[in-house]
PDB file of C-alpha atoms in Angstrom:
ATOM      1  CA  MET A   1      -0.715  18.928  15.913  1.00  0.00           C
ATOM      2  CA  ARG A   2      -2.831  17.916  12.931  1.00  0.00           C
ATOM      3  CA  GLN A   3      -0.042  18.777  10.464  1.00  0.00           C
ATOM      4  CA  GLU A   4       2.374  16.545  12.380  1.00  0.00           C
ATOM      5  CA  ASN A   5      -0.077  13.647  12.107  1.00  0.00           C
ATOM      6  CA  THR A   6      -0.510  14.072   8.352  1.00  0.00           C
ATOM      7  CA  LYS A   7       3.200  14.205   7.494  1.00  0.00           C
ATOM      8  CA  PRO A   8       3.704  10.408   7.613  1.00  0.00           C
ATOM      9  CA  VAL A   9       0.493   9.942   5.623  1.00  0.00           C
ATOM     10  CA  VAL A  10       1.783  12.333   2.958  1.00  0.00           C
ATOM     11  CA  GLN A  11       5.000  10.295   2.808  1.00  0.00           C
ATOM     12  CA  PHE A  12       3.072   7.029   2.534  1.00  0.00           C
ATOM     13  CA  LEU A  13       0.974   8.430  -0.311  1.00  0.00           C
ATOM     14  CA  GLU A  14       4.038   9.728  -2.139  1.00  0.00           C
ATOM     15  CA  ARG A  15       5.698   6.313  -1.888  1.00  0.00           C
ATOM     16  CA  LEU A  16       2.571   4.560  -3.119  1.00  0.00           C
ATOM     17  CA  GLN A  17       2.362   6.827  -6.136  1.00  0.00           C
ATOM     18  CA  GLN A  18       6.049   7.191  -6.976  1.00  0.00           C
ATOM     19  CA  ASP A  19       7.415   3.765  -6.075  1.00  0.00           C
ATOM     20  CA  GLY A  20       4.271   1.654  -6.315  1.00  0.00           C
ATOM     21  CA  GLY A  21       2.812   3.134  -9.475  1.00  0.00           C
ATOM     22  CA  LEU A  22      -0.545   3.531  -7.739  1.00  0.00           C
ATOM     23  CA  LYS A  23      -2.829   6.310  -8.894  1.00  0.00           C
ATOM     24  CA  ARG A  24      -5.045   8.374  -6.626  1.00  0.00           C
ATOM     25  CA  THR A  25      -7.967   6.365  -7.989  1.00  0.00           C
ATOM     26  CA  ASP A  26      -6.265   3.151  -6.808  1.00  0.00           C
ATOM     27  CA  ILE A  27      -5.721   4.619  -3.360  1.00  0.00           C
ATOM     28  CA  ALA A  28      -9.297   5.938  -3.204  1.00  0.00           C
ATOM     29  CA  ASN A  29     -10.709   2.537  -4.160  1.00  0.00           C
ATOM     30  CA  PHE A  30      -8.358   0.781  -1.741  1.00  0.00           C
ATOM     31  CA  THR A  31      -9.373   2.986   1.196  1.00  0.00           C
ATOM     32  CA  GLY A  32     -13.038   3.410   0.254  1.00  0.00           C
ATOM     33  CA  VAL A  33     -12.938   7.200  -0.088  1.00  0.00           C
ATOM     34  CA  SER A  34     -13.170   9.677  -2.959  1.00  0.00           C
ATOM     35  CA  LYS A  35     -10.222  10.891  -5.037  1.00  0.00           C
ATOM     36  CA  ALA A  36     -10.878  14.350  -3.567  1.00  0.00           C
ATOM     37  CA  THR A  37     -10.325  12.956  -0.071  1.00  0.00           C
ATOM     38  CA  VAL A  38      -7.058  11.358  -1.177  1.00  0.00           C
ATOM     39  CA  SER A  39      -6.040  14.756  -2.585  1.00  0.00           C
ATOM     40  CA  ARG A  40      -6.773  16.390   0.769  1.00  0.00           C
ATOM     41  CA  TRP A  41      -4.663  13.740   2.498  1.00  0.00           C
ATOM     42  CA  SER A  42      -1.845  14.316  -0.015  1.00  0.00           C
ATOM     43  CA  ASN A  43      -1.937  18.057   0.626  1.00  0.00           C
ATOM     44  CA  GLY A  44      -1.944  17.574   4.390  1.00  0.00           C
ATOM     45  CA  GLN A  45      -5.343  19.266   4.640  1.00  0.00           C
ATOM     46  CA  LYS A  46      -7.012  16.255   6.203  1.00  0.00           C
ATOM     47  CA  SER A  47      -5.897  13.144   8.007  1.00  0.00           C
ATOM     48  CA  PRO A  48      -7.356   9.670   7.402  1.00  0.00           C
ATOM     49  CA  HIS A  49      -8.947   7.626  10.148  1.00  0.00           C
ATOM     50  CA  PRO A  50      -6.268   5.882  12.300  1.00  0.00           C
ATOM     51  CA  ARG A  51      -7.279   2.454  10.916  1.00  0.00           C
ATOM     52  CA  THR A  52      -6.811   3.787   7.381  1.00  0.00           C
ATOM     53  CA  GLN A  53      -3.451   5.284   8.352  1.00  0.00           C
ATOM     54  CA  LEU A  54      -2.329   1.862   9.559  1.00  0.00           C
ATOM     55  CA  ILE A  55      -3.429   0.211   6.317  1.00  0.00           C
ATOM     56  CA  LEU A  56      -1.677   2.903   4.235  1.00  0.00           C
ATOM     57  CA  SER A  57       1.438   2.371   6.338  1.00  0.00           C
ATOM     58  CA  ASP A  58       1.342  -1.373   5.694  1.00  0.00           C
ATOM     59  CA  LEU A  59       0.799  -0.869   1.970  1.00  0.00           C
ATOM     60  CA  SER A  60       3.654   1.633   1.863  1.00  0.00           C
ATOM     61  CA  TYR A  61       5.946  -0.874   3.601  1.00  0.00           C
ATOM     62  CA  VAL A  62       5.024  -3.612   1.133  1.00  0.00           C
ATOM     63  CA  VAL A  63       5.632  -1.238  -1.798  1.00  0.00           C
ATOM     64  CA  MET A  64       9.046  -0.370  -0.363  1.00  0.00           C
ATOM     65  CA  ARG A  65       9.939  -4.061  -0.071  1.00  0.00           C
ATOM     66  CA  LEU A  66       8.689  -4.839  -3.590  1.00  0.00           C
ATOM     67  CA  GLY A  67      10.678  -1.890  -4.925  1.00  0.00           C
ATOM     68  CA  GLU A  68      13.845  -3.807  -4.062  1.00  0.00           C
ATOM     69  CA  TYR A  69      12.968  -6.267  -6.847  1.00  0.00           C
ATOM     70  CA  TYR A  70      10.610  -4.554  -9.262  1.00  0.00           C
ATOM     71  CA  GLY A  71       9.946  -1.289 -11.077  1.00  0.00           C
ATOM     72  CA  ARG A  72       6.891   0.769 -10.199  1.00  0.00           C
ATOM     73  CA  GLU A  73       4.596  -0.723 -12.864  1.00  0.00           C
ATOM     74  CA  GLU A  74       5.627  -4.238 -11.855  1.00  0.00           C
ATOM     75  CA  VAL A  75       4.963  -3.381  -8.192  1.00  0.00           C
ATOM     76  CA  ARG A  76       1.451  -2.227  -9.076  1.00  0.00           C
ATOM     77  CA  ALA A  77       0.852  -5.397 -11.116  1.00  0.00           C
ATOM     78  CA  TRP A  78       2.181  -7.568  -8.256  1.00  0.00           C
ATOM     79  CA  LEU A  79      -0.218  -5.930  -5.799  1.00  0.00           C
ATOM     80  CA  TYR A  80      -3.215  -6.519  -8.083  1.00  0.00           C
ATOM     81  CA  ALA A  81      -2.316 -10.032  -9.264  1.00  0.00           C
ATOM     82  CA  ARG A  82      -3.758 -13.129  -7.647  1.00  0.00           C
ATOM     83  CA  HIS A  83      -1.027 -15.096  -5.893  1.00  0.00           C
ATOM     84  CA  PRO A  84      -0.876 -18.844  -5.292  1.00  0.00           C
ATOM     85  CA  GLN A  85       0.983 -18.201  -2.034  1.00  0.00           C
ATOM     86  CA  LEU A  86      -1.972 -16.094  -0.876  1.00  0.00           C
ATOM     87  CA  ASP A  87      -4.478 -18.804  -1.797  1.00  0.00           C
ATOM     88  CA  GLY A  88      -5.404 -16.953  -4.973  1.00  0.00           C
ATOM     89  CA  GLU A  89      -6.070 -13.653  -3.245  1.00  0.00           C
ATOM     90  CA  ARG A  90      -4.685 -10.317  -4.373  1.00  0.00           C
ATOM     91  CA  ALA A  91      -2.054  -8.761  -2.099  1.00  0.00           C
ATOM     92  CA  ILE A  92      -3.835  -5.410  -2.138  1.00  0.00           C
ATOM     93  CA  ASP A  93      -7.016  -7.038  -0.762  1.00  0.00           C
ATOM     94  CA  VAL A  94      -5.113  -8.957   1.906  1.00  0.00           C
ATOM     95  CA  ILE A  95      -3.478  -5.719   3.074  1.00  0.00           C
ATOM     96  CA  ARG A  96      -6.818  -3.853   3.111  1.00  0.00           C
ATOM     97  CA  ASP A  97      -8.237  -6.667   5.250  1.00  0.00           C
ATOM     98  CA  GLN A  98      -5.412  -6.061   7.756  1.00  0.00           C
ATOM     99  CA  ARG A  99      -3.727  -9.405   7.092  1.00  0.00           C
ATOM    100  CA  THR A 100      -0.473  -7.848   5.900  1.00  0.00           C
ATOM    101  CA  GLU A 101       1.598 -10.448   7.725  1.00  0.00           C
ATOM    102  CA  LEU A 102       0.605 -12.960   5.017  1.00  0.00           C
ATOM    103  CA  VAL A 103       2.014 -10.673   2.300  1.00  0.00           C
ATOM    104  CA  ILE A 104       5.144 -10.044   4.362  1.00  0.00           C
ATOM    105  CA  ALA A 105       5.673 -13.814   4.618  1.00  0.00           C
ATOM    106  CA  VAL A 106       5.617 -14.017   0.798  1.00  0.00           C
ATOM    107  CA  LEU A 107       8.132 -11.149   0.629  1.00  0.00           C
ATOM    108  CA  ASP A 108      10.356 -12.886   3.184  1.00  0.00           C
ATOM    109  CA  ARG A 109      10.383 -15.960   0.944  1.00  0.00           C
ATOM    110  CA  LEU A 110      11.252 -13.703  -1.981  1.00  0.00           C
ATOM    111  CA  ASP A 111      14.149 -12.324   0.052  1.00  0.00           C
ATOM    112  CA  ALA A 112      15.279 -15.881   0.737  1.00  0.00           C
ATOM    113  CA  ASP A 113      15.091 -16.714  -2.996  1.00  0.00           C
ATOM    114  CA  ALA A 114      12.425 -19.280  -2.249  1.00  0.00           C
ATOM    115  CA  TYR A 115       9.820 -17.637  -4.496  1.00  0.00           C
ATOM    116  CA  VAL A 116      10.235 -16.520  -8.079  1.00  0.00           C
TER     117      VAL A 116
END
């Protein structure tokens, strides 16, 4: 049962690293754990707390959406940049604070060509 629960997490982590240009250090800092813990998650040896899984899922979704417009290094920069449409906050912090809907609204405007 534990392996089944980690499979989506492994996929989220792969997307974050491959498509989002995030390093294990980024993910560790984002989730408040060590790089060794992120490695255990990546190997399916351990599963993050359900709240952390939800946040990783949200971040993975945002990375997927950004990947429609940007390359991996640009995605990483977008996540770490302060955005006027987020009242000067960084998208990665907004997602960590479980306010992903605000970032999704920015992406929806991007989809509608209302934001450059």
